[in-house]
Amino acid sequence: MREQSIGKKLYNASKKIHKVLGLALCVLLIWMSVSGILLNHPEAIHKASIGKSFFPEEYIPQNWNRSTINDALFISDNNIFFAGKQGIWKSYNGGETFSPATQEGFTSSPYFGKTNDLHYIPENDAILASTYGGLWHYDLKQNIWSNISDKLIGKTHFIKCIRIENNIIAISKNDFYKIDITNLNHIEKVTPKKQRSAMDLISFTFALHSGWLWGYGGRIAYDIISLFIIFFSISGIYIFIINNKKKPKKATALTKKTRKFMFQKHAKWGLWLFAFLLIIGGTGLFMRPPLLVALADGKVPVKYLPKTMTYNPWYHTIRNALYDQETDRIILDTTEGLFAGPSDMTQEFKPIDWNTNIFVMGATVFEPIGNGKFNIGSFYGLYEFDENKNISIDKITGKPAPKFNGVQRPGRFMTTSYFSTPNGDEYICSFGQGLLPLTKPENNYRFKMPDEIVENANMPLWNYMFELHNGRLFTPLLGKWTILFIPLTAMAFILLTLAGAYEVAYRKFHQKSKRKKPSPVQKRRLSKVNSNL
């Protein structure tokens, strides 16, 4: 028996790998593709939500956890507003009870209603709410909400509002807007300069994975590729069933056409999209820890970025902001580090290096407290940073907190907000534990989370798709192994793609070789011709 060549052995191995992994991943790839398409278009699904019956119990807020409080606003000791991913809640009795503050004209969208920041304007007796769906104005006298940004700039994800003299600077993920407090409906876009030499590798990888690296057109292109992946999964199941089914005595014309279409297009289109499938699988490998850590300090030079990512130096980078009145600076937390510039934004913003720790998702607490000190919170914890001494103090332990070398695991108290009451009580809100007092409160019965949040708990469809796409939704089932779900899935998808491409390429090459080889009749004719020469 003749020994098989290495190429033939690889071909046989590729066929087995392709079949086994294809069957194992087909359902997973369909839901990854569907969720990926939906994640690319939050504006299309912003009104949809998932009831609590369809997600694990730990996703239901308890004690204001899970970012139910992103910001707290005390207009007085009795008049209090909390805002977060469950909308905005108000109390007129000092926090004894809370009720929804979003019933008078506020968005009904569970996605666009997620709120990052509340800013009180005493001259107008009004609140500005920075939400995922725009900048909302709340008239406290008339108890009416209105979206002041929608008509002017469309649906925009706002991060925060800061007060500089008689102006409000409303900051989104991409831009800065100046609003005169005497006319809140007049919004002027301002763009401070920033010297940008590179994009951080984490943002680049996420942008490459979803297609928004090339703007809206890139997202649509990736949606189409996702539809092809769905086709590959369905056609793969079909091919497996056909190959393992007894052939009928007589196949219909439709059956023959379907079979031919599935077999040919599965191979042909898969080979065409080979590079794109590897990009999706390769970038997916780094979407979550532990491999996400490898991207932490990486940079991609601007010269390698498409224009969609460079026309605005702040595009998709801003995570938080503050105004330091003592130095008249605006300080920004971005995906590319901390930047500072003058409050009039006439000069270039430049990077600053603070000896403090901010998790890769950004600062959730970012406030000046005077004398060169700042409260800085993230999923690492809550710190008091002294710029003059360049040191950070952990506000929970009271101990110095040196700057980490590289990305670390989240801290014990993954901070989503911090606030102090008018009488000096301090509270921290943790993603896991919820609202916790940092100082002994005067009243232990304040700030109880209303039962209505639990009873009506839902999750925006976009967030549900995100949790499904990154595998966290399966934590109750997989436990500590959940962290490996995405890396292992991505590696299996890459191997599946490589095996399929090799299988098709090998078959095509050998089909051409066979066509080039002369038949026995042709060989006899050739031998006669050669003998007569």
Coordinates of C-alpha atoms in Angstrom, one line a residue:
M1 CA 0.0 0.0 0.0
R2 CA 1.4 3.3 -1.1
E3 CA 2.1 5.8 1.8
Q4 CA 0.1 8.9 1.8
S5 CA 1.7 12.3 1.2
I6 CA 1.8 14.9 3.9
G7 CA -0.7 17.0 1.9
K8 CA -3.1 14.1 1.7
K9 CA -2.8 13.4 5.5
L10 CA -3.4 17.1 6.2
Y11 CA -6.4 16.9 3.9
N12 CA -7.9 13.9 5.7
A13 CA -7.2 15.6 9.1
S14 CA -8.8 18.9 7.9
K15 CA -11.9 17.1 6.7
K16 CA -12.4 15.5 10.2
I17 CA -11.6 18.8 12.0
H18 CA -14.0 20.7 9.7
K19 CA -16.8 18.3 10.3
V20 CA -16.4 17.9 14.0
L21 CA -15.9 21.6 14.8
G22 CA -18.5 22.7 12.3
L23 CA -21.2 20.5 14.0
A24 CA -20.0 21.6 17.5
L25 CA -20.1 25.3 16.7
C26 CA -22.9 25.6 14.2
V27 CA -25.6 26.8 16.8
L28 CA -23.1 28.9 18.6
L29 CA -22.0 30.6 15.4
I30 CA -25.6 31.4 14.5
W31 CA -26.3 33.1 17.8
M32 CA -22.9 34.9 17.7
S33 CA -23.8 36.2 14.2
V34 CA -27.3 37.3 15.1
S35 CA -26.2 39.0 18.3
G36 CA -23.3 40.6 16.4
I37 CA -25.6 42.1 13.9
L38 CA -27.9 43.5 16.6
L39 CA -25.0 44.9 18.6
N40 CA -23.9 46.8 15.5
H41 CA -27.2 48.7 15.4
P42 CA -28.4 49.7 18.9
E43 CA -30.6 52.4 17.4
A44 CA -32.7 49.7 15.7
I45 CA -33.4 47.7 18.9
H46 CA -33.3 50.5 21.5
K47 CA -37.0 50.0 22.4
A48 CA -36.8 46.3 23.0
S49 CA -36.0 44.7 26.3
I50 CA -35.8 41.2 27.9
G51 CA -37.8 40.3 31.0
K52 CA -36.1 39.0 34.1
S53 CA -37.5 35.5 33.5
F54 CA -34.9 35.1 30.7
F55 CA -31.7 36.0 32.4
P56 CA -30.0 34.7 35.6
E57 CA -31.1 36.0 39.0
E58 CA -27.8 37.7 39.6
Y59 CA -28.6 40.1 36.8
I60 CA -31.6 41.5 38.8
P61 CA -30.5 44.6 40.7
Q62 CA -30.2 44.4 44.5
N63 CA -29.3 47.2 46.8
W64 CA -28.7 49.6 43.8
N65 CA -26.0 47.3 42.4
R66 CA -25.2 46.6 38.7
S67 CA -24.7 50.3 37.9
T68 CA -28.2 51.2 39.1
I69 CA -26.6 54.3 40.5
N70 CA -24.1 56.0 38.2
D71 CA -24.6 59.4 39.7
A72 CA -26.4 60.9 42.7
L73 CA -27.7 64.5 42.8
F74 CA -28.7 66.2 46.1
I75 CA -30.6 69.4 45.3
S76 CA -31.3 69.5 49.1
D77 CA -31.1 67.0 51.9
N78 CA -34.7 65.9 51.0
N79 CA -34.8 66.4 47.3
I80 CA -32.6 63.6 45.8
F81 CA -32.1 62.0 42.4
F82 CA -30.3 58.7 41.5
A83 CA -29.5 57.8 38.0
G84 CA -28.1 54.8 36.2
K85 CA -28.9 51.8 34.0
Q86 CA -32.4 51.5 35.4
G87 CA -33.2 55.1 34.5
I88 CA -33.7 58.0 37.0
W89 CA -35.3 57.8 40.4
K90 CA -36.3 60.7 42.7
S91 CA -37.0 61.1 46.4
Y92 CA -38.7 64.0 48.1
N93 CA -38.3 62.7 51.6
G94 CA -34.6 62.5 52.1
G95 CA -34.2 59.0 50.5
E96 CA -36.8 57.2 52.6
T97 CA -38.6 56.2 49.4
F98 CA -38.0 56.5 45.7
S99 CA -40.2 56.7 42.7
P100 CA -39.5 56.9 38.9
A101 CA -38.5 60.4 37.7
T102 CA -39.0 59.5 34.1
Q103 CA -42.7 59.5 33.7
E104 CA -43.2 63.1 32.4
G105 CA -41.8 63.1 28.9
F106 CA -38.6 61.1 29.3
T107 CA -37.6 58.5 26.8
S108 CA -39.4 55.1 27.1
S109 CA -36.4 53.4 25.5
P110 CA -34.7 51.1 28.1
Y111 CA -31.4 51.4 26.1
F112 CA -31.4 55.2 25.5
G113 CA -32.7 55.8 29.0
K114 CA -29.5 54.6 30.6
T115 CA -28.1 57.6 32.4
N116 CA -24.4 58.5 33.1
D117 CA -24.6 61.9 34.8
L118 CA -27.0 64.4 36.4
H119 CA -26.1 68.1 36.5
Y120 CA -28.2 70.7 38.5
I121 CA -28.5 74.3 37.2
P122 CA -29.8 76.4 40.1
E123 CA -30.5 79.5 38.0
N124 CA -33.0 77.6 35.9
D125 CA -34.1 75.1 38.6
A126 CA -33.4 72.4 36.1
I127 CA -31.4 69.2 35.7
L128 CA -29.4 68.1 32.6
A129 CA -29.2 64.3 32.3
S130 CA -26.5 62.8 30.1
T131 CA -27.9 59.6 28.7
Y132 CA -27.1 57.0 26.0
G133 CA -29.8 58.6 23.9
G134 CA -28.9 62.3 24.2
L135 CA -29.0 65.3 26.6
W136 CA -32.2 65.6 28.5
H137 CA -33.5 68.7 30.3
Y138 CA -35.8 68.4 33.4
D139 CA -37.8 71.4 34.5
L140 CA -38.2 70.9 38.2
K141 CA -41.0 73.5 38.4
Q142 CA -43.2 71.9 35.7
N143 CA -41.9 68.3 36.2
I144 CA -41.4 67.9 32.4
W145 CA -38.5 66.3 30.5
S146 CA -37.4 67.4 27.0
N147 CA -34.5 66.2 24.8
I148 CA -32.5 69.3 23.9
S149 CA -29.9 67.5 21.8
D150 CA -32.0 65.2 19.6
K151 CA -33.1 67.7 16.9
L152 CA -29.7 69.4 16.7
I153 CA -27.3 66.5 16.8
G154 CA -29.4 63.3 16.7
K155 CA -29.1 60.4 19.1
T156 CA -25.7 60.8 20.9
H157 CA -24.2 59.0 23.8
F158 CA -23.5 61.7 26.4
I159 CA -21.0 61.1 29.2
K160 CA -21.2 64.2 31.4
C161 CA -21.9 67.9 31.9
I162 CA -19.5 70.2 33.6
R163 CA -20.1 73.9 34.6
I164 CA -17.6 76.6 33.6
E165 CA -18.8 80.0 34.6
N166 CA -22.1 80.6 32.7
N167 CA -21.6 77.8 30.3
I168 CA -22.3 74.1 30.5
I169 CA -19.9 71.9 28.6
A170 CA -21.8 68.7 27.6
I171 CA -19.4 66.0 26.6
S172 CA -20.2 62.9 24.6
K173 CA -18.0 59.9 23.6
N174 CA -16.8 61.9 20.6
D175 CA -17.5 65.6 21.0
F176 CA -17.9 68.7 23.2
Y177 CA -20.9 71.0 23.2
K178 CA -21.2 74.4 24.8
I179 CA -24.5 75.5 26.2
D180 CA -25.3 78.9 27.6
I181 CA -27.3 78.5 30.8
T182 CA -29.6 81.5 29.7
N183 CA -30.6 79.5 26.6
L184 CA -30.4 75.7 27.0
N185 CA -31.7 75.0 23.6
H186 CA -28.8 76.7 21.9
I187 CA -26.0 74.1 21.5
E188 CA -22.6 75.0 20.0
K189 CA -20.2 72.3 19.0
V190 CA -16.6 72.9 20.0
T191 CA -13.6 70.6 19.3
P192 CA -10.4 71.2 21.3
K193 CA -7.2 70.2 19.5
K194 CA -5.4 67.1 20.4
Q195 CA -2.2 65.7 19.0
R196 CA -3.0 62.1 18.2
S197 CA -0.2 59.8 17.1
A198 CA -1.8 56.4 17.8
M199 CA -5.0 54.5 18.7
D200 CA -4.9 52.2 21.7
L201 CA -4.8 48.6 20.6
I202 CA -7.8 47.5 22.7
S203 CA -10.2 50.0 20.9
F204 CA -8.6 49.1 17.6
T205 CA -9.2 45.4 18.1
F206 CA -12.9 46.0 19.1
A207 CA -13.4 48.3 16.1
L208 CA -11.9 45.8 13.8
H209 CA -14.0 42.9 15.2
S210 CA -17.3 44.8 14.7
G211 CA -16.5 46.7 11.5
W212 CA -17.0 50.2 13.0
L213 CA -13.3 50.8 12.2
W214 CA -14.7 51.9 8.8
G215 CA -17.8 53.7 10.1
Y216 CA -21.3 52.8 9.2
G217 CA -20.3 51.1 5.9
G218 CA -17.9 48.8 7.8
R219 CA -20.6 47.7 10.2
I220 CA -22.9 46.9 7.2
A221 CA -20.1 44.9 5.6
Y222 CA -19.6 42.9 8.8
D223 CA -23.4 42.3 9.0
I224 CA -23.3 40.8 5.6
I225 CA -20.3 38.6 6.6
S226 CA -22.3 37.5 9.7
L227 CA -25.2 36.5 7.4
F228 CA -22.7 34.4 5.4
I229 CA -21.6 32.7 8.7
I230 CA -25.2 31.8 9.4
F231 CA -25.4 30.3 5.9
F232 CA -22.2 28.3 6.4
S233 CA -23.7 26.9 9.7
I234 CA -27.0 26.0 8.1
S235 CA -25.5 24.6 4.9
G236 CA -22.9 22.7 7.0
I237 CA -25.7 20.9 8.9
Y238 CA -27.5 20.2 5.6
I239 CA -24.3 18.7 4.1
F240 CA -23.7 16.5 7.1
I241 CA -27.3 15.2 7.0
I242 CA -27.2 14.5 3.2
N243 CA -23.8 12.7 3.5
N244 CA -25.1 10.5 6.3
K245 CA -28.5 9.8 4.8
K246 CA -29.4 6.9 2.6
K247 CA -29.7 8.2 -1.0
P248 CA -33.3 8.0 -2.4
K249 CA -33.9 5.9 -5.5
K250 CA -34.8 9.0 -7.4
A251 CA -34.0 12.6 -6.2
T252 CA -36.3 15.4 -7.4
A253 CA -34.9 18.3 -9.4
L254 CA -35.4 20.6 -6.5
T255 CA -33.4 18.3 -4.2
K256 CA -30.6 18.1 -6.7
K257 CA -30.5 21.9 -7.1
T258 CA -30.5 22.5 -3.4
R259 CA -27.8 19.9 -2.8
K260 CA -25.6 21.4 -5.6
F261 CA -26.2 25.0 -4.3
M262 CA -25.4 24.1 -0.6
F263 CA -22.2 22.1 -1.5
Q264 CA -20.8 24.6 -4.0
K265 CA -21.6 27.8 -2.2
H266 CA -20.5 26.6 1.2
A267 CA -17.0 25.9 -0.3
K268 CA -16.8 28.8 -2.7
W269 CA -18.1 31.6 -0.5
G270 CA -16.1 30.2 2.5
L271 CA -12.9 30.4 0.5
W272 CA -13.7 34.0 -0.7
L273 CA -14.3 35.2 2.9
F274 CA -11.4 33.2 4.4
A275 CA -9.4 36.4 5.4
F276 CA -12.4 38.1 6.9
L277 CA -13.4 35.0 8.9
L278 CA -9.8 34.9 10.3
I279 CA -10.0 38.6 11.3
I280 CA -13.3 38.0 13.1
G281 CA -12.0 34.9 14.9
G282 CA -8.6 36.4 15.6
T283 CA -9.9 39.6 17.1
G284 CA -12.6 37.7 19.0
L285 CA -9.8 35.8 20.7
F286 CA -8.8 39.0 22.5
M287 CA -12.3 40.3 23.4
R288 CA -12.1 39.2 27.0
P289 CA -9.5 38.3 29.6
P290 CA -7.1 36.6 29.9
L291 CA -5.9 37.5 26.4
L292 CA -7.3 41.0 26.5
V293 CA -4.5 41.8 28.9
A294 CA -2.0 41.3 26.1
L295 CA -3.4 44.4 24.3
A296 CA -3.3 46.7 27.2
D297 CA -0.2 48.8 26.3
G298 CA -0.4 48.3 22.5
K299 CA -0.7 51.2 20.1
V300 CA -1.7 51.4 16.4
P301 CA -0.1 54.4 14.6
V302 CA -2.6 56.9 13.1
K303 CA -1.1 56.4 9.6
Y304 CA -2.6 52.8 9.6
L305 CA -6.1 54.0 10.5
P306 CA -8.9 54.8 8.0
K307 CA -10.2 58.3 7.8
T308 CA -13.3 57.3 9.7
M309 CA -11.2 57.0 12.8
T310 CA -9.0 60.1 12.3
Y311 CA -11.2 62.9 11.2
N312 CA -12.0 63.6 14.8
P313 CA -9.1 63.0 17.3
W314 CA -11.6 62.4 20.1
Y315 CA -13.8 59.9 18.2
H316 CA -15.1 57.1 20.4
T317 CA -12.4 57.8 23.1
I318 CA -13.9 59.9 25.9
R319 CA -14.9 58.0 29.0
N320 CA -15.2 60.7 31.7
A321 CA -14.4 64.4 32.4
L322 CA -14.0 67.0 35.1
Y323 CA -13.4 70.7 35.5
D324 CA -10.7 71.7 38.0
Q325 CA -11.6 75.3 39.0
E326 CA -8.3 75.8 40.9
T327 CA -6.2 75.3 37.7
D328 CA -9.0 76.3 35.2
R329 CA -8.5 73.0 33.4
I330 CA -10.7 70.4 31.8
I331 CA -9.3 66.9 32.4
L332 CA -10.5 64.0 30.4
D333 CA -10.3 60.3 30.9
T334 CA -10.0 58.6 27.5
T335 CA -9.2 55.2 26.0
E336 CA -5.7 56.7 25.2
G337 CA -5.0 58.0 28.7
L338 CA -5.6 61.2 30.6
F339 CA -5.6 64.6 28.8
A340 CA -5.8 68.1 30.2
G341 CA -6.3 71.5 28.6
P342 CA -7.6 75.1 29.4
S343 CA -11.3 75.5 30.0
D344 CA -11.7 77.8 27.0
M345 CA -10.4 74.9 24.8
T346 CA -8.3 77.3 22.7
Q347 CA -5.1 75.4 23.2
E348 CA -4.2 71.8 22.5
F349 CA -5.1 69.2 25.1
K350 CA -2.0 67.3 26.2
P351 CA -1.5 63.9 28.0
I352 CA -0.9 63.9 31.7
D353 CA 0.5 61.1 33.8
W354 CA -1.2 60.6 37.1
N355 CA 0.0 58.0 39.6
T356 CA -3.5 56.4 39.9
N357 CA -5.3 53.3 38.7
I358 CA -8.1 53.4 36.2
F359 CA -9.6 50.1 34.9
V360 CA -9.7 49.5 31.1
M361 CA -13.4 50.3 31.0
G362 CA -12.7 53.9 32.2
A363 CA -13.3 56.0 35.3
T364 CA -16.7 55.8 36.8
V365 CA -15.9 58.5 39.4
F366 CA -14.0 61.5 38.3
E367 CA -14.4 64.6 40.5
P368 CA -12.2 67.4 42.0
I369 CA -12.4 67.8 45.7
G370 CA -10.1 70.8 46.1
N371 CA -6.5 71.5 47.1
G372 CA -5.2 69.5 44.1
K373 CA -7.1 66.4 45.1
F374 CA -9.5 64.2 43.1
N375 CA -11.8 61.3 43.7
I376 CA -11.2 58.7 41.0
G377 CA -13.2 55.5 40.9
S378 CA -13.3 52.5 38.5
F379 CA -13.7 48.8 38.7
Y380 CA -10.3 48.8 40.5
G381 CA -11.8 50.6 43.4
L382 CA -12.1 54.2 44.8
Y383 CA -9.1 56.4 45.3
E384 CA -8.2 59.9 46.4
F385 CA -5.5 61.2 44.2
D386 CA -3.3 64.1 45.3
E387 CA -1.8 65.7 42.2
N388 CA 0.7 67.8 44.2
K389 CA 2.2 64.7 45.9
N390 CA 1.4 62.4 42.9
I391 CA 0.0 59.7 45.2
S392 CA -3.2 57.8 45.4
I393 CA -4.9 56.7 48.7
D394 CA -7.4 53.9 48.7
K395 CA -10.6 55.5 50.2
I396 CA -11.8 52.2 51.6
T397 CA -8.6 50.9 53.3
G398 CA -6.9 54.3 53.8
K399 CA -3.6 52.9 52.5
P400 CA -1.4 54.2 49.6
A401 CA -2.3 52.6 46.3
P402 CA 0.7 52.4 43.9
K403 CA 0.1 52.4 40.2
F404 CA -0.3 49.0 38.7
N405 CA 2.1 47.6 36.1
G406 CA -0.2 46.6 33.3
V407 CA -3.8 45.4 33.5
Q408 CA -5.0 43.8 36.7
R409 CA -8.1 41.9 37.8
P410 CA -11.0 44.1 39.0
G411 CA -10.9 45.0 42.7
R412 CA -13.1 43.8 45.4
F413 CA -15.3 46.9 45.2
M414 CA -15.9 47.6 41.5
T415 CA -16.9 51.2 41.9
T416 CA -19.8 52.5 39.8
S417 CA -20.4 55.8 41.8
Y418 CA -19.5 57.7 44.9
F419 CA -21.4 60.5 46.6
S420 CA -21.6 62.4 49.9
T421 CA -24.8 63.8 51.4
P422 CA -25.3 67.4 52.5
N423 CA -24.6 66.4 56.1
G424 CA -21.3 64.7 55.2
D425 CA -22.3 61.0 55.0
E426 CA -20.2 59.2 52.3
Y427 CA -21.3 56.3 50.1
I428 CA -19.8 54.1 47.5
C429 CA -21.8 52.1 45.0
S430 CA -20.2 48.8 43.9
F431 CA -21.2 46.8 40.8
G432 CA -21.5 43.7 42.9
Q433 CA -22.3 44.7 46.5
G434 CA -24.4 47.8 45.7
L435 CA -24.7 50.8 48.0
L436 CA -22.3 50.8 50.9
P437 CA -21.6 53.5 53.5
L438 CA -18.0 54.7 53.8
T439 CA -18.8 56.6 57.0
K440 CA -21.3 55.7 59.7
P441 CA -24.6 57.2 58.4
E442 CA -27.0 59.1 60.7
N443 CA -29.9 57.1 59.3
N444 CA -29.5 53.5 58.3
Y445 CA -32.9 53.4 56.7
R446 CA -32.1 55.9 54.0
F447 CA -31.6 55.0 50.3
K448 CA -33.4 51.7 50.3
M449 CA -33.8 50.5 46.7
P450 CA -37.5 50.5 45.7
D451 CA -39.1 47.1 45.1
E452 CA -40.4 48.4 41.8
I453 CA -36.9 48.0 40.3
V454 CA -36.9 44.3 41.1
E455 CA -40.5 43.7 40.1
N456 CA -40.1 45.4 36.8
A457 CA -36.4 44.4 36.2
N458 CA -35.6 44.1 32.5
M459 CA -32.5 44.3 30.4
P460 CA -32.3 46.3 27.2
L461 CA -32.1 43.9 24.3
W462 CA -28.7 45.4 23.3
N463 CA -27.3 44.6 26.7
Y464 CA -28.8 41.1 26.6
M465 CA -27.2 40.5 23.2
F466 CA -23.9 41.8 24.6
E467 CA -24.0 39.4 27.6
L468 CA -24.9 36.6 25.2
H469 CA -22.1 37.5 22.7
N470 CA -19.4 37.6 25.3
G471 CA -20.6 34.5 27.2
R472 CA -21.1 36.1 30.6
L473 CA -24.8 35.1 30.5
F474 CA -23.6 31.5 31.0
T475 CA -21.7 32.3 34.2
P476 CA -24.2 30.4 36.4
L477 CA -23.6 27.3 34.3
L478 CA -19.9 27.6 33.6
G479 CA -18.8 29.3 36.8
K480 CA -15.1 30.3 36.9
W481 CA -14.6 28.7 33.5
T482 CA -16.7 31.4 31.8
I483 CA -13.6 33.4 31.3
L484 CA -12.3 30.8 28.9
F485 CA -15.5 30.6 26.9
I486 CA -14.7 33.3 24.3
P487 CA -11.0 32.5 23.8
L488 CA -11.7 28.8 23.3
T489 CA -14.7 29.5 21.0
A490 CA -12.5 31.9 19.0
M491 CA -9.7 29.4 18.7
A492 CA -12.1 26.7 17.6
F493 CA -13.5 29.1 15.0
I494 CA -10.1 29.9 13.6
L495 CA -9.2 26.2 13.4
L496 CA -12.5 25.5 11.7
T497 CA -11.8 28.2 9.1
L498 CA -8.3 27.0 8.4
A499 CA -9.4 23.4 8.1
G500 CA -12.2 24.3 5.8
A501 CA -10.0 26.5 3.6
Y502 CA -7.4 23.8 3.3
E503 CA -9.9 21.1 2.5
V504 CA -11.5 23.2 -0.4
A505 CA -8.1 24.4 -1.7
Y506 CA -6.6 20.9 -1.7
R507 CA -9.7 19.5 -3.5
K508 CA -9.6 22.3 -6.1
F509 CA -5.9 21.8 -6.8
H510 CA -6.2 18.0 -7.2
Q511 CA -9.2 18.4 -9.5
K512 CA -7.2 20.6 -11.8
S513 CA -4.3 18.1 -11.7
K514 CA -6.6 15.3 -12.7
R515 CA -8.0 17.3 -15.6
K516 CA -4.4 17.9 -16.8
K517 CA -3.5 14.2 -16.8
P518 CA -4.1 12.4 -20.1
S519 CA -6.6 9.6 -20.3
P520 CA -5.5 6.0 -21.2
V521 CA -6.7 6.5 -24.8
Q522 CA -4.7 9.8 -25.0
K523 CA -1.7 8.0 -23.5
R524 CA -1.8 5.3 -26.3
R525 CA -2.2 7.9 -29.0
L526 CA 0.7 9.9 -27.6
S527 CA 2.9 6.7 -27.5
K528 CA 2.1 5.9 -31.2
V529 CA 3.0 9.5 -32.2
N530 CA 6.2 9.3 -30.2
S531 CA 7.1 5.9 -31.8
N532 CA 6.7 7.3 -35.3
L533 CA 9.0 10.2 -34.7

